[in-house]
Short mmCIF file of C-alpha atoms and ligand atoms in Angstrom, two decimals:
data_model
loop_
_atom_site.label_atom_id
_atom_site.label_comp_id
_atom_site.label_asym_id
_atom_site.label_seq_id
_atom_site.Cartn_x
_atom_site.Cartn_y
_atom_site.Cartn_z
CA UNK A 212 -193.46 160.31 37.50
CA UNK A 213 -192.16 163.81 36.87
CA UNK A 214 -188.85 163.29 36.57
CA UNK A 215 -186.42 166.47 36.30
CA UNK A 216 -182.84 166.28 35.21
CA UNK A 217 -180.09 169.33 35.80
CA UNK A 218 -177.79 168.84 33.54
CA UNK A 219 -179.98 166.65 30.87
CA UNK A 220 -177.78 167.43 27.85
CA UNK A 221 -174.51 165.77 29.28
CA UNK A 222 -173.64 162.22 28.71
CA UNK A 223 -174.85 160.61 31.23
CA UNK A 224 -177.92 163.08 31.02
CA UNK A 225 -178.16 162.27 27.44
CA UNK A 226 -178.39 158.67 27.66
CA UNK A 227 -180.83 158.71 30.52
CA UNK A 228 -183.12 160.52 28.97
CA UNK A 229 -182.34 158.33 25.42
CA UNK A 230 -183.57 155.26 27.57
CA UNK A 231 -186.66 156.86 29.56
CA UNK A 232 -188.02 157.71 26.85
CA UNK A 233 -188.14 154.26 25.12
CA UNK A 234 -189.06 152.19 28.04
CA UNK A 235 -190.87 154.46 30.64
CA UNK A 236 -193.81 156.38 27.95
CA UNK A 237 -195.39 157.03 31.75
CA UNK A 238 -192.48 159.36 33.19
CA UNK A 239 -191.88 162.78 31.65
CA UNK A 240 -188.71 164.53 32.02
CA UNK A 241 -188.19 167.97 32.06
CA UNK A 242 -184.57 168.86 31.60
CA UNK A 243 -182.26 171.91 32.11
CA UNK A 244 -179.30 172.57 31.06
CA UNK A 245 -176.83 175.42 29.16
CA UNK A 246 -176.76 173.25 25.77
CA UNK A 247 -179.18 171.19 24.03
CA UNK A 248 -176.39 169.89 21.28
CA UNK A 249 -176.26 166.21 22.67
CA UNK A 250 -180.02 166.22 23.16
CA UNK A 251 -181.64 168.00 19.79
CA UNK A 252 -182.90 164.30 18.59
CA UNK A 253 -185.17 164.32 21.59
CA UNK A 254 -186.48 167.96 21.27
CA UNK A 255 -189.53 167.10 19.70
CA UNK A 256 -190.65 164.36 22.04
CA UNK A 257 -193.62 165.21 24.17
CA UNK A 258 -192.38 163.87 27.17
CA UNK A 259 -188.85 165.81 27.05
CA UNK A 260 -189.14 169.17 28.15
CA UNK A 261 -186.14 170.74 27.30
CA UNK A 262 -185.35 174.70 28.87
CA UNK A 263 -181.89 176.53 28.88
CA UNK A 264 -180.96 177.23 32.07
CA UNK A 265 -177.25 178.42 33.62
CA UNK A 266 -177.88 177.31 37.11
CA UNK A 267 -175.13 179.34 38.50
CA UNK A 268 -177.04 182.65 37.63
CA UNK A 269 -180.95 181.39 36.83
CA UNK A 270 -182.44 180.47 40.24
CA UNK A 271 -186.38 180.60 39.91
CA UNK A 272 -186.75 178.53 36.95
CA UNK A 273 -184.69 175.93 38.83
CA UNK A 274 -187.12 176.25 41.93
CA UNK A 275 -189.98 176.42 40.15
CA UNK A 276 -189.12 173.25 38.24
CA UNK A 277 -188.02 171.09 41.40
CA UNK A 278 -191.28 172.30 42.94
CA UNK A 279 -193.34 170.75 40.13
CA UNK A 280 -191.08 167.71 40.12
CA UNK A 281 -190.82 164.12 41.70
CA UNK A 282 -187.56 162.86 41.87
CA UNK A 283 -184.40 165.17 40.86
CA UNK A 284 -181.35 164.39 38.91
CA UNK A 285 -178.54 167.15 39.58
CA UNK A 286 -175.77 165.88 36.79
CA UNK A 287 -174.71 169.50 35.80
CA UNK A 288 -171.04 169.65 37.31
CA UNK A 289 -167.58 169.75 35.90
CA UNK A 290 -166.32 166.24 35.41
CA UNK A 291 -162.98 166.84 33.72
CA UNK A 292 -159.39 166.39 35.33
CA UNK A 293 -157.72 169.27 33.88
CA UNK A 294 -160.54 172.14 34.98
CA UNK A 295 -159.98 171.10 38.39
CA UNK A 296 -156.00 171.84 38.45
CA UNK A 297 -156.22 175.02 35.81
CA UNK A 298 -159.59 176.30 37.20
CA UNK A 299 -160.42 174.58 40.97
CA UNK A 300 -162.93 177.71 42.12
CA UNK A 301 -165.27 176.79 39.10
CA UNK A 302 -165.55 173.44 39.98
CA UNK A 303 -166.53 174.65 43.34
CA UNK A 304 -168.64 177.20 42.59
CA UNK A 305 -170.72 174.45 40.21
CA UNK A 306 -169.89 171.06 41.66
CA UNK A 307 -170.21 172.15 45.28
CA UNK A 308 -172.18 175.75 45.40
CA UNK A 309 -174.72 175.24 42.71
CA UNK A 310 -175.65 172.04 43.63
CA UNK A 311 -175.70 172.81 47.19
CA UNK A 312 -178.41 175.54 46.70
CA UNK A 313 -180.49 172.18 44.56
CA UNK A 314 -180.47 169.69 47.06
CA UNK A 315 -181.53 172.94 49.63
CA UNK A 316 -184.31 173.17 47.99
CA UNK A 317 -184.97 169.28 47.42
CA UNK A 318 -185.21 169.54 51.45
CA UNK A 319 -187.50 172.50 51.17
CA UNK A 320 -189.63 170.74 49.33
CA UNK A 321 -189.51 167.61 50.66
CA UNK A 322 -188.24 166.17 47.33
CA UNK A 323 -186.22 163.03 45.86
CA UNK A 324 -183.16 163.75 45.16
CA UNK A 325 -180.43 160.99 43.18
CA UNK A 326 -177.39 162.49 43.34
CA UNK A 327 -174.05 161.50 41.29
CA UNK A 328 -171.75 161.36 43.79
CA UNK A 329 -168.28 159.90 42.24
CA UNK A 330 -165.60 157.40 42.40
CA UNK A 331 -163.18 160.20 42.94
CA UNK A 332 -164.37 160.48 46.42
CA UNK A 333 -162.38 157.41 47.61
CA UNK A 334 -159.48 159.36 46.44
CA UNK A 335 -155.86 157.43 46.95
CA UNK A 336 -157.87 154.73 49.09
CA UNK A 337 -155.34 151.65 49.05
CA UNK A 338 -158.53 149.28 49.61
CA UNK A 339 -158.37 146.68 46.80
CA UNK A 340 -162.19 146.97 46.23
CA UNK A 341 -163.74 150.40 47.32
CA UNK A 342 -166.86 149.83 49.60
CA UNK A 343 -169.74 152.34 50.35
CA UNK A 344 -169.63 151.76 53.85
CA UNK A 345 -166.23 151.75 55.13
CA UNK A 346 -163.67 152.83 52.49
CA UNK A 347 -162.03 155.58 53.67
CA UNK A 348 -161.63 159.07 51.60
CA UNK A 349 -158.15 159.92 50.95
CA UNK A 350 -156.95 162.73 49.58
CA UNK A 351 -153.59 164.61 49.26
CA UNK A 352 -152.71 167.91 50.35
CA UNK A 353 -154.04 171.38 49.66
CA UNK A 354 -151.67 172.25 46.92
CA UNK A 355 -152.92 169.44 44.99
CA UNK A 356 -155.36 171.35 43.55
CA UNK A 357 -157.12 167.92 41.87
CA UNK A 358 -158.78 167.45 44.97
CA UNK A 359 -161.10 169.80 44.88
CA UNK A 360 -163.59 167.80 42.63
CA UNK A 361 -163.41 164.40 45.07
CA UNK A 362 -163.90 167.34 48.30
CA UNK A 363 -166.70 169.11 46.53
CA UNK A 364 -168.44 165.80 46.09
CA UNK A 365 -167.90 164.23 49.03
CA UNK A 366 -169.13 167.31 50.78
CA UNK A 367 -172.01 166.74 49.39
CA UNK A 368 -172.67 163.49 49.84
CA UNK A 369 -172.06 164.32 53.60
CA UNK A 370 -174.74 167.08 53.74
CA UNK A 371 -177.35 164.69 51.57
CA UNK A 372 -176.58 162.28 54.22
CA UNK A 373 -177.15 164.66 57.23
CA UNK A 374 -180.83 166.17 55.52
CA UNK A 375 -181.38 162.46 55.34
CA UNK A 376 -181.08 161.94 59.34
CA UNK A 377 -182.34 165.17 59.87
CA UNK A 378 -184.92 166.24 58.07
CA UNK A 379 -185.66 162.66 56.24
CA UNK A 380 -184.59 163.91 52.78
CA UNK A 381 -185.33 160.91 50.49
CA UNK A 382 -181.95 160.32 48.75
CA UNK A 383 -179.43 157.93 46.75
CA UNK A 384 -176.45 158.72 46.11
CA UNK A 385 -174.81 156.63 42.98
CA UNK A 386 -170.98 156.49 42.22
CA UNK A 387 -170.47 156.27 38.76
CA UNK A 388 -166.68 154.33 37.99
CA UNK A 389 -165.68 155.37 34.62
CA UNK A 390 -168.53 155.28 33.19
CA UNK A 391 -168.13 155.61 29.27
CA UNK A 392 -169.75 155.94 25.79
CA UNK A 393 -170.71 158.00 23.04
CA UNK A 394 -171.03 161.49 23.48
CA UNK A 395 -168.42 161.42 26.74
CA UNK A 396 -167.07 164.60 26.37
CA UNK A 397 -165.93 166.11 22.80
CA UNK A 398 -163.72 163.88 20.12
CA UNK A 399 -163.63 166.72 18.03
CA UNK A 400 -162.42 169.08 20.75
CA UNK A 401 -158.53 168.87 19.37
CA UNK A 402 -156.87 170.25 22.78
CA UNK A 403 -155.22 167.79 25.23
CA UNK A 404 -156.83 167.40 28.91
CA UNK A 405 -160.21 168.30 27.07
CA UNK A 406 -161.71 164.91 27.47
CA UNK A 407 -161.90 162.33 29.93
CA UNK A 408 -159.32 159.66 29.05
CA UNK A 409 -161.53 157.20 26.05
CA UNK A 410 -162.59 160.45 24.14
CA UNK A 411 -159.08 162.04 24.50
CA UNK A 412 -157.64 158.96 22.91
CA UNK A 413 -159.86 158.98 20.34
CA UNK A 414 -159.33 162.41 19.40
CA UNK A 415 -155.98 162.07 19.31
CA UNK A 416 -156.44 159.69 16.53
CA UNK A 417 -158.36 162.04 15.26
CA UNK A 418 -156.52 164.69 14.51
CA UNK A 419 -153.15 162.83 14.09
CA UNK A 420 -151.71 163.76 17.41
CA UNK A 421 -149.76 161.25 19.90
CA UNK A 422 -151.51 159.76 22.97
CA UNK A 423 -149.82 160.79 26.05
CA UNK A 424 -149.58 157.94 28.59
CA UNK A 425 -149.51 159.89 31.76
CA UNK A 426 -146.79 158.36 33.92
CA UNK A 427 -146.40 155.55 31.38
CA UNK A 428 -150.19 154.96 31.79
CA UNK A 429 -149.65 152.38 34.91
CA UNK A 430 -152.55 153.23 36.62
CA UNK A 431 -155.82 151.29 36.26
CA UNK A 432 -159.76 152.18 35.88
CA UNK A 433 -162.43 150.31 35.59
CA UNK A 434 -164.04 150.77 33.04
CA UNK A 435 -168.30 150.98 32.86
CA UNK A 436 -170.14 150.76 29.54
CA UNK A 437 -173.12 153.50 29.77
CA UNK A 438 -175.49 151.04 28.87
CA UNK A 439 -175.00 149.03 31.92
CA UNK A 440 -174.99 151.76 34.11
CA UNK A 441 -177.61 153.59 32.83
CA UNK A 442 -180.19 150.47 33.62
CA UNK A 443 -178.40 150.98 37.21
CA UNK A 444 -179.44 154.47 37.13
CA UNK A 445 -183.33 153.51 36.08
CA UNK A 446 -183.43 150.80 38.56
CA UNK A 447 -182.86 153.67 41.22
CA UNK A 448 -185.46 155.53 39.57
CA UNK A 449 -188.16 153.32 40.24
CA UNK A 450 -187.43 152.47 43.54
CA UNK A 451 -189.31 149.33 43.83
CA UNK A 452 -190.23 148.84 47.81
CA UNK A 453 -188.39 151.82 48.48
CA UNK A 454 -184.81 149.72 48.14
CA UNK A 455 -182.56 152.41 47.07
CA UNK A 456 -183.89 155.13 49.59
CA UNK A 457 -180.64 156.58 51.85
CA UNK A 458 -178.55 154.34 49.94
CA UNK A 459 -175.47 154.86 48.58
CA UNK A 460 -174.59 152.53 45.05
CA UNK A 461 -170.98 152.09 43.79
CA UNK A 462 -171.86 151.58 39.73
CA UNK A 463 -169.32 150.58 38.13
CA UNK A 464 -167.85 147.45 35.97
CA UNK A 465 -165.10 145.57 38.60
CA UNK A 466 -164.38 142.97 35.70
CA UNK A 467 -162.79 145.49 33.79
CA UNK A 468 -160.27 146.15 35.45
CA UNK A 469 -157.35 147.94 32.74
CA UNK A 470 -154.43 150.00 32.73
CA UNK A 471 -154.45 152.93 30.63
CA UNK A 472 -151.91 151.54 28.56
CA UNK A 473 -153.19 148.69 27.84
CA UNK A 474 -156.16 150.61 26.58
CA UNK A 475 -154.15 153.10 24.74
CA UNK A 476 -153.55 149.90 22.75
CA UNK A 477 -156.99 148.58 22.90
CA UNK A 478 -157.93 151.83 20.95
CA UNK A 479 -155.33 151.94 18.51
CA UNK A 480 -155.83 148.58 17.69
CA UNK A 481 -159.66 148.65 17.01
CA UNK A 482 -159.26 152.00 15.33
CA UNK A 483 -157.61 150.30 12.44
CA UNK A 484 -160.89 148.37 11.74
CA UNK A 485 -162.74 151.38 10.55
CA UNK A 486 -162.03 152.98 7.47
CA UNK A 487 -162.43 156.15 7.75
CA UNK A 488 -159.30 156.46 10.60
CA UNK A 489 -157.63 153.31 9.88
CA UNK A 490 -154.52 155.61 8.22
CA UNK A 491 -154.46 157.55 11.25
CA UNK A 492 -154.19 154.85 13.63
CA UNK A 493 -151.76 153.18 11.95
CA UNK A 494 -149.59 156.20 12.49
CA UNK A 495 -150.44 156.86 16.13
CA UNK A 496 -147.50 157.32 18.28
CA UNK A 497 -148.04 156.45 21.49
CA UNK A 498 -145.44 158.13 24.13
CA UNK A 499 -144.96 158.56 27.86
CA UNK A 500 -144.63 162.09 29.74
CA UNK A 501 -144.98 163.11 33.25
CA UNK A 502 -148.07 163.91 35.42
CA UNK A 503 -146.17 167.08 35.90
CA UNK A 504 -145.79 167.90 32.03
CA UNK A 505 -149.42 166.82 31.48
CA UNK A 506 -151.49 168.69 33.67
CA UNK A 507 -149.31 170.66 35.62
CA UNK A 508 -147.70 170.05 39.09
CA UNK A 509 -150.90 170.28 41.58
CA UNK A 510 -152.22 167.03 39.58
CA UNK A 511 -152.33 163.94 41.82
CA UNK A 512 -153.26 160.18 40.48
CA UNK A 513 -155.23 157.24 41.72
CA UNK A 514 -153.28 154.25 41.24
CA UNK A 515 -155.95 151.95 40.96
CA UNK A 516 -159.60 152.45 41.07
CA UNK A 517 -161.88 149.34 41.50
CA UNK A 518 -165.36 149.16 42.79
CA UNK A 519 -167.09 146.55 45.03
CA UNK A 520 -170.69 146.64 43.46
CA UNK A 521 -171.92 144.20 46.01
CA UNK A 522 -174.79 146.03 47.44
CA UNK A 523 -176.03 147.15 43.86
CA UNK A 524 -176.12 143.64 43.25
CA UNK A 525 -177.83 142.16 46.26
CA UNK A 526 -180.22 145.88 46.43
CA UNK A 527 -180.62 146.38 43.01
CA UNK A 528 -180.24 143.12 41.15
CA UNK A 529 -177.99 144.73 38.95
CA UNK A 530 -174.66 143.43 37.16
CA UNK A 531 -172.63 145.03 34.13
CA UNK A 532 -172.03 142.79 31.32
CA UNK A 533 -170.38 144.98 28.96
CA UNK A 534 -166.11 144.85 28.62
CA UNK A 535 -163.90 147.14 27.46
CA UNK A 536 -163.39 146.17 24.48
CA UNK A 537 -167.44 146.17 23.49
CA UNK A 538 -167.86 149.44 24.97
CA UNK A 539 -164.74 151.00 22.66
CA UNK A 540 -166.37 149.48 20.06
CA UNK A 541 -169.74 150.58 20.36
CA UNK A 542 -168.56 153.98 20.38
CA UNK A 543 -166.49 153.62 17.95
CA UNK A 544 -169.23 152.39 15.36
CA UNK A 545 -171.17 155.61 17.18
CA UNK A 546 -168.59 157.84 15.34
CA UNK A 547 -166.92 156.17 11.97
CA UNK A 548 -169.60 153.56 11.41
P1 NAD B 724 -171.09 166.10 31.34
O1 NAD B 724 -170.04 167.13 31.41
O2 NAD B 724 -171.22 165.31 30.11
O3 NAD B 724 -172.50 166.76 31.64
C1 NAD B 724 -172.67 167.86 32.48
C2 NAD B 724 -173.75 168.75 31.88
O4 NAD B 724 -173.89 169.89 32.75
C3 NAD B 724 -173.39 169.30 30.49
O5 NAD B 724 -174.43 169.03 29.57
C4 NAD B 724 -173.23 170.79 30.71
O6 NAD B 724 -173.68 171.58 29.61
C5 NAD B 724 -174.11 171.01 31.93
N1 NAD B 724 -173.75 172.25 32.63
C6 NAD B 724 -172.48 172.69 32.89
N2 NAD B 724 -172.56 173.88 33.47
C7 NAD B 724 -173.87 174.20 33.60
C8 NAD B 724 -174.56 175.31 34.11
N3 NAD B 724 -173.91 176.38 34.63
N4 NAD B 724 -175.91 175.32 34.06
C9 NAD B 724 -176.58 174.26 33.52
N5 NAD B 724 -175.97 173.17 33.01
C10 NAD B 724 -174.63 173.16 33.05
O7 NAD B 724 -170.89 165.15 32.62
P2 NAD B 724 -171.42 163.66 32.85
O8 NAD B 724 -170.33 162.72 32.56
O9 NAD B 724 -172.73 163.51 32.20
O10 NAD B 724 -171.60 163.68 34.43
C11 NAD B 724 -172.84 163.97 35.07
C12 NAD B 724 -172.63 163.94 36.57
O11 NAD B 724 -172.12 162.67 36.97
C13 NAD B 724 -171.64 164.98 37.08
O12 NAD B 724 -172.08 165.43 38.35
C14 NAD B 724 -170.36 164.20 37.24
O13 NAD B 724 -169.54 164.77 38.23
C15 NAD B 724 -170.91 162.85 37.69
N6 NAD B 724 -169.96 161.76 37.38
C16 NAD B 724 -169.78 161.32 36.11
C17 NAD B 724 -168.90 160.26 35.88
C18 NAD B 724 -168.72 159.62 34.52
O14 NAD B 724 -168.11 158.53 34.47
N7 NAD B 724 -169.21 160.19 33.44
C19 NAD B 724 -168.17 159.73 36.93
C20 NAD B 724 -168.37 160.21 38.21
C21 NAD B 724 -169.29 161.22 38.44
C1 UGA B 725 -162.48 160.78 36.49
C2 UGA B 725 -163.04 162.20 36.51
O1 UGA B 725 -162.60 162.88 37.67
C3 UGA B 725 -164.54 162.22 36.58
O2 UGA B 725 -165.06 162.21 35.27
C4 UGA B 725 -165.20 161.13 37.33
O3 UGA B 725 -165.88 161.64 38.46
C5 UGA B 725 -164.39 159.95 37.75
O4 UGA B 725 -163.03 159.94 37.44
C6 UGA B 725 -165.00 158.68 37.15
O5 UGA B 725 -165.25 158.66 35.94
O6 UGA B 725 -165.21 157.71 37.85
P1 UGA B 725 -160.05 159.95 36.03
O7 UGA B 725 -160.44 158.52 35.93
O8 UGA B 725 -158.69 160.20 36.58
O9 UGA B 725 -161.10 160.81 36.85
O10 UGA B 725 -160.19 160.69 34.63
P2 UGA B 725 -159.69 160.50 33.13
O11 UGA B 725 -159.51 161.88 32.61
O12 UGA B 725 -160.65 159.66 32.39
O13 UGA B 725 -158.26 159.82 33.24
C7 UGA B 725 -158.05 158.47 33.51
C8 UGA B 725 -156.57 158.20 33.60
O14 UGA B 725 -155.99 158.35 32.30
C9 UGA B 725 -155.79 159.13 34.53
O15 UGA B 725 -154.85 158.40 35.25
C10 UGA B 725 -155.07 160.09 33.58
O16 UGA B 725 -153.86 160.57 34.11
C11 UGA B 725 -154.85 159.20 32.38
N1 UGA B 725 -154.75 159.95 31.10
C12 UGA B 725 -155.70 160.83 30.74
C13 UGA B 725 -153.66 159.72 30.27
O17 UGA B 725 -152.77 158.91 30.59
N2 UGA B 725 -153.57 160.40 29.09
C14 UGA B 725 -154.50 161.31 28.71
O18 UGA B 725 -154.36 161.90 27.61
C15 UGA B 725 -155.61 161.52 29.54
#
């Protein structure tokens, strides 16, 4: 299989391509994306084809490589809470314009497409487990200028969903819950609203800064090691019997559920059992500030964010395993090990 992934040297990208690699020597990837950093260890394997490619502004290399392809992975998007209230038009333009152009030409050319749709598309849903088929969307109103990422996305998952009736595009779209690991985002990146919530922690450590608790860090996540999701992710792949054509797959980890408090202190606390930032994390203040002060005043929150993985269960056969507290720690010995 000739698998291409947009967006290949990202973390979920990374770790995809980590794990075809090792267990699929019969797929070859060819990947795109603006930086190779997170993927250099993989440069010299013969079955990862890596080019540099800005897909806002280099169009036939991206054609040219989804005509030649099987299936097609479009991960390159902004993923990060704070670009979408200080910069919402390049989340559009990216999110929602560039990858509106890929899946065009996925119809074009009658291609798979596996999309990563997100969690943030159920938005303020009050549902205590959010369902594929009949949570609703919620979002606020225009001024909260957070919204744009969960509209972008959902937009797209509405137009997959339409080529899929119409023109029988062959699709899944998966909703990734929090997924995290090593090489989420930057821990050496020293600037607040950087990083999505485990790697900002961390970096705070890091570089002997507080942790902000946003809102006193009520709100809960659930939280999805990589290495579950990612044999989610494979499992769609393959495709056995055709199971996850026109799906769509909540993936995410519904036993883990956690406020970000309590994993403010999760972090701290397994911090101290490394050496080389065990000082620093014994002098990590940890302090509460407003929404408001934090990201600015068109931020909105999701109280609490829990999947119902029911159908990737039953469809997929698939289950995470991993808690919290393993996943912390696996990145954790990823970095100061
Ligand atoms: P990431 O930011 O780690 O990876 C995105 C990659 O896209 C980066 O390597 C970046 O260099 C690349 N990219 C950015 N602009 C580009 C451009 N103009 N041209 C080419 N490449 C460009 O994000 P991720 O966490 O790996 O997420 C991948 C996808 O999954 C995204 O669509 C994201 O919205 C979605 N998603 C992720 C999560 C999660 O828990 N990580 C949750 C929900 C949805
Ligand atoms: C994330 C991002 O939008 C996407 O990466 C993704 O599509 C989706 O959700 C997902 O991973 O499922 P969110 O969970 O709000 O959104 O993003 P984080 O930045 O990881 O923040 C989690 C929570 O921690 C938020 O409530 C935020 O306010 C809080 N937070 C974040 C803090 O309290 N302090 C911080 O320093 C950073």
């Amino acid at each position: 299989m000739n698998i291409l992934i947009i967006g290949a040297g990202g973390f979920i990208g990374s770790h995809l391509s980590e794990q075809i690699l090792k267990s699929h020597k019969d797929w070859k990837i060819t990947a795109l994306d603006i930086s190779s950093n997170k993927v250099s260890h993989m440069l010299p394997d013969e079955n990862f084809d890596f080019h540099k490619c800005d897909i806002l502004k280099e169009f036939d290399i991206q054609e040219e490589k989804i005509k030649q392809s099987d299936v097609v992975l479009p991960l390159a998007a902004i993923a990060s809470p704070l670009i979408y209230v200080q910069d919402p038009l390049r989340v559009f333009e990216l999110d929602f314009e560039a990858n509106l152009r890929i899946v065009r030409w996925c119809v074009q050319y009658k291609k798979r497409v596996i999309f990563p749709s997100t969690s943030e598309v159920y938005g303020m849903c009050p549902d205590e487990e959010y369902d594929e088929e009949n949570s609703n969307c919620v979002t606020g109103p225009i001024c909260k200028q957070r919204w744009i990422y969960s509209c972008s996305k959902q937009m797209l998952d509405r137009v997959i969903y339409a080529h899929g009736i119409r023109d029988s595009l062959q699709y899944t779209l998966f909703r990734p819950f929090n997924w995290i690991g090593s090489r989420l985002d930057d821990i050496y990146n020293e600037n607040n609203g950087s990083s999505r919530v485990v790697t900002q922690f961390l970096s705070n450590i890091l570089h002997n800064k507080p942790i902000n608790l946003v809102d006193g860090g009520k709100q809960i996540r659930c939280f999805t090691d990589i290495s579950d999701a990612i044999i989610a992710l494979i499992r769609i792949i393959e495709n056995k019997n055709g199971c996850a054509n026109q799906q769509i797959f909540n993936i995410g980890n519904p036993y883990n559920e956690l406020s970000i408090k309590e994993l403010a202190y999760m972090i701290v606390d397994l911090a101290k059992g490394y050496d080389k930032i065990r000082d620093k994390a014994n002098n990590t203040d940890i302090r509460e500030l407003t929404a408001a002060e934090y990201y600015g005043k068109s931020y909105q929150d999701v109280r609490r964010r829990v999947p119902s993985i029911k159908k990737a269960e039953q469809i997929l056969g698939w289950k995470p395993t991993t808690s919290t507290r393993e996943s912390i720690k696996k990145i954790m010995d990823y970095y100061f090990r």
